[in-house]
XYZ file of C-alpha atoms in Angstrom:
274
model
C 9.720 -25.061 10.874
C 9.361 -21.672 12.553
C 12.044 -20.160 10.332
C 10.285 -21.468 7.216
C 6.950 -20.071 8.379
C 8.472 -16.656 9.059
C 10.118 -16.709 5.620
C 6.827 -17.511 3.879
C 4.827 -14.918 5.835
C 7.492 -12.256 5.265
C 7.568 -12.871 1.517
C 3.799 -12.502 1.273
C 3.648 -9.306 3.338
C 6.523 -7.714 1.415
C 4.753 -8.304 -1.902
C 1.478 -7.012 -0.448
C 3.193 -3.813 0.677
C 4.981 -3.267 -2.647
C 1.854 -3.751 -4.767
C -0.244 -1.593 -2.450
C 2.415 1.124 -2.574
C 2.645 0.901 -6.370
C -1.113 1.273 -6.862
C -1.470 4.182 -4.460
C 1.530 6.178 -5.696
C 1.010 5.775 -9.432
C -2.738 6.499 -9.373
C -3.242 3.135 -11.064
C -6.859 2.082 -11.426
C -7.599 -1.576 -10.855
C -10.744 -1.425 -13.024
C -9.381 0.093 -16.251
C -5.618 -0.364 -16.572
C -4.801 -3.549 -18.485
C -1.088 -2.936 -18.049
C -1.519 -2.699 -14.294
C -3.463 -5.956 -14.215
C -0.734 -7.749 -16.139
C 1.999 -6.330 -13.898
C 0.107 -7.418 -10.779
C -0.545 -10.859 -12.245
C 3.084 -11.500 -13.216
C 4.367 -10.160 -9.892
C 2.062 -12.386 -7.873
C 2.851 -15.403 -10.060
C 6.493 -14.906 -9.074
C 5.425 -14.810 -5.443
C 3.362 -17.968 -5.892
C 6.297 -19.764 -7.487
C 8.582 -18.683 -4.641
C 6.047 -19.904 -2.062
C 5.836 -23.238 -3.866
C 9.625 -23.489 -3.866
C 9.696 -22.746 -0.111
C 7.059 -25.338 0.735
C 7.342 -26.707 4.273
C 7.641 -30.454 4.807
C 5.805 -31.558 7.940
C 6.778 -34.502 10.137
C 4.761 -37.072 8.177
C 5.969 -35.790 4.804
C 2.924 -33.625 4.070
C 3.697 -30.460 2.104
C 2.504 -27.133 3.459
C 2.577 -24.043 1.258
C 0.679 -20.779 1.022
C 0.672 -20.192 -2.730
C -3.148 -20.227 -2.909
C -3.139 -16.856 -1.132
C -1.689 -15.208 -4.263
C -4.974 -15.802 -6.089
C -6.817 -13.897 -3.379
C -4.331 -11.037 -3.676
C -4.521 -11.016 -7.473
C -8.330 -10.903 -7.459
C -8.296 -8.141 -4.857
C -5.648 -5.900 -6.419
C -6.284 -6.482 -10.120
C -9.587 -8.275 -10.494
C -10.249 -11.380 -12.586
C -7.695 -10.411 -15.243
C -4.822 -10.410 -12.764
C -5.986 -13.685 -11.226
C -5.925 -15.491 -14.575
C -2.559 -13.941 -15.491
C -1.238 -15.174 -12.146
C -2.590 -18.667 -12.852
C -1.042 -18.820 -16.327
C 2.396 -17.502 -15.404
C 2.619 -19.509 -12.204
C 2.057 -22.713 -14.145
C 4.663 -21.647 -16.693
C 7.197 -20.988 -13.938
C 6.444 -24.287 -12.237
C 6.771 -26.222 -15.484
C 10.178 -24.656 -16.135
C 11.261 -25.471 -12.589
C 9.913 -29.019 -12.785
C 8.569 -28.719 -9.255
C 5.095 -30.232 -9.631
C 4.749 -34.051 -9.940
C 1.167 -33.583 -11.205
C 1.984 -31.286 -14.111
C 0.926 -33.926 -16.628
C -2.464 -34.326 -14.965
C -4.799 -31.980 -16.832
C -7.524 -32.626 -14.257
C -5.344 -31.036 -11.604
C -4.882 -27.912 -13.750
C -8.623 -27.781 -14.486
C -9.433 -28.032 -10.784
C -7.082 -25.170 -9.973
C -8.600 -23.102 -12.788
C -12.100 -23.638 -11.373
C -10.725 -22.614 -7.980
C -9.457 -19.353 -9.513
C -12.839 -18.734 -11.142
C -14.568 -19.182 -7.770
C -12.216 -16.665 -6.146
C -12.847 -14.155 -8.935
C -16.605 -14.487 -8.463
C -16.247 -13.936 -4.710
C -14.228 -10.762 -5.100
C -16.468 -9.457 -7.868
C -19.897 -9.958 -6.338
C -19.380 -9.893 -2.572
C -19.327 -6.354 -1.189
C -17.260 -5.190 1.731
C -13.584 -5.743 2.475
C -13.998 -8.181 5.345
C -16.860 -10.101 3.750
C -15.008 -10.859 0.529
C -11.739 -11.681 2.265
C -13.333 -13.982 4.845
C -15.287 -15.744 2.099
C -12.152 -16.133 -0.001
C -10.129 -17.352 2.974
C -12.792 -19.932 3.824
C -12.699 -21.208 0.247
C -8.891 -21.399 0.219
C -8.708 -23.266 3.516
C -11.471 -25.703 2.548
C -10.002 -26.543 -0.859
C -6.477 -26.844 0.535
C -7.556 -29.155 3.354
C -9.458 -31.393 0.929
C -6.542 -31.525 -1.529
C -4.074 -32.416 1.218
C -6.440 -35.069 2.560
C -6.767 -36.598 -0.909
C -3.098 -36.566 -1.928
C -1.268 -37.247 1.355
C -3.826 -38.715 3.819
C -2.250 -36.994 6.849
C -3.134 -37.644 10.449
C -5.713 -35.593 12.310
C -2.915 -33.781 14.149
C -1.252 -32.777 10.876
C -4.573 -31.581 9.484
C -5.000 -29.424 12.568
C -1.539 -27.920 12.129
C -2.177 -27.179 8.465
C -5.476 -25.514 9.330
C -3.818 -23.415 12.041
C -0.956 -22.229 9.836
C -3.240 -21.394 6.906
C -5.515 -19.398 9.217
C -2.555 -17.481 10.670
C -1.229 -16.697 7.185
C -4.549 -15.445 5.821
C -5.355 -13.521 8.993
C -1.968 -11.784 8.790
C -2.613 -10.789 5.170
C -6.117 -9.501 5.928
C -5.026 -7.429 8.928
C -1.987 -6.035 7.124
C -4.068 -5.036 4.119
C -6.677 -3.452 6.371
C -3.962 -1.430 8.097
C -2.501 -0.272 4.769
C -5.936 0.742 3.472
C -6.801 2.663 6.622
C -3.435 4.395 6.694
C -3.807 5.451 3.056
C -7.345 6.659 3.699
C -6.270 8.807 6.642
C -3.401 10.284 4.649
C -5.774 11.238 1.855
C -8.128 12.861 4.384
C -5.256 14.904 5.828
C -4.224 16.057 2.336
C -7.815 16.941 1.512
C -8.195 18.963 4.722
C -4.953 20.812 3.996
C -6.150 21.684 0.513
C -9.476 22.908 1.849
C -7.703 25.053 4.445
C -5.459 26.579 1.777
C -8.495 27.409 -0.351
C -10.077 29.189 2.619
C -6.876 31.166 3.207
C -6.673 32.154 -0.462
C -10.166 33.668 -0.328
C -9.559 35.923 2.672
C -9.162 39.673 1.904
C -5.813 39.956 3.695
C -3.127 37.304 3.883
C -1.825 34.695 6.334
C 1.696 33.368 6.482
C 3.716 30.699 8.280
C 7.505 30.760 8.441
C 10.355 28.566 9.600
C 14.003 29.221 10.335
C 16.500 27.043 8.529
C 20.266 27.560 8.365
C 19.846 30.958 9.984
C 17.365 32.204 7.379
C 13.592 32.508 7.438
C 11.482 30.869 4.774
C 7.764 30.984 4.121
C 5.944 27.655 4.411
C 2.486 29.119 3.816
C 1.560 32.481 2.347
C -2.009 32.814 1.092
C -4.627 35.543 0.694
C -6.223 37.831 -1.897
C -3.877 40.672 -0.996
C -0.995 38.671 -2.458
C -2.397 39.034 -5.970
C -2.416 42.806 -5.479
C 1.248 42.615 -4.458
C 2.129 40.289 -7.318
C 3.179 37.432 -5.021
C 2.298 33.763 -4.652
C 3.734 30.707 -2.908
C 5.363 29.337 -6.063
C 7.382 32.486 -6.629
C 8.403 32.629 -2.981
C 9.489 29.002 -2.955
C 11.591 29.665 -6.009
C 13.499 32.764 -5.020
C 12.452 34.037 -1.584
C 14.858 34.408 1.255
C 14.531 37.367 3.583
C 16.832 39.967 2.170
C 15.952 39.377 -1.505
C 12.298 40.432 -1.591
C 12.219 43.129 -4.263
C 8.863 44.704 -3.373
C 10.145 45.855 0.056
C 12.943 48.326 0.794
C 16.044 46.838 2.373
C 15.397 48.572 5.709
C 11.932 46.992 5.875
C 13.388 43.591 5.199
C 15.927 44.068 7.988
C 13.136 45.186 10.307
C 11.104 42.044 9.487
C 14.151 39.871 10.083
C 14.679 41.345 13.528
C 10.990 40.984 14.418
C 10.912 37.414 13.197
C 14.019 36.604 15.248
C 12.447 38.075 18.364
C 9.266 36.070 17.822
C 11.277 32.931 17.073
C 13.044 33.306 20.409
C 9.672 33.391 22.139
C 9.352 37.119 22.844
C 5.785 38.417 22.994
C 4.706 41.601 21.114
C 1.405 42.083 22.891
C 0.715 45.635 24.094
C -1.807 46.809 26.680
């Protein structure tokens, strides 16, 4: 059973990472992009179908699966549109696979649809990351426990195991998502601070530069300041064609002098004078 649990948890976390990465690196907006909602919905319906296929059979024959978590992810990443797309495509996949013995029971489909609507309402109207996720997780666990109790009548021990595994799964998703969000937020703050620092350097009357030595040659990493405009230089032009020895605005002897001074500084020699 442990191997099956690890497989299910790994599948969920991989999909969470991929969708989170896609949204953050394509500047996709969850609120306005219909295409993004459809992509998220179809992707998560594939995950839900895979989780249904990898359902775990407990000792008394009770089925344990974590496919309900995909509705939480769809509502979080893509809103109500993605959740309903996930519902529709997941049922299509399951019908084609012939995996569900209750496919002919329209009441079962209606119940699951109402469950999706409840999740959408939670993620739409409850504010705060933890509040909406804990509310959604509580709903998922409650509905799943009641459905298992109705269809399989498991023992109290089996109900306890199902509750434990569902809690571990949802807690793992919540913590992983929280980590991804915080990491992305900190990266954006670092980029913002760098941009602000560059703007400050550009407004100074002189100029500031930072260099590195690579393959025996010095290259500018940063070169900003108002004096650069008077010299006809900027970082883009330097990145394109600058290597010490090819700077046209300086005589060759000056370039050689700068190279020697840079080498001395790179080796750790101090130029301070009393």
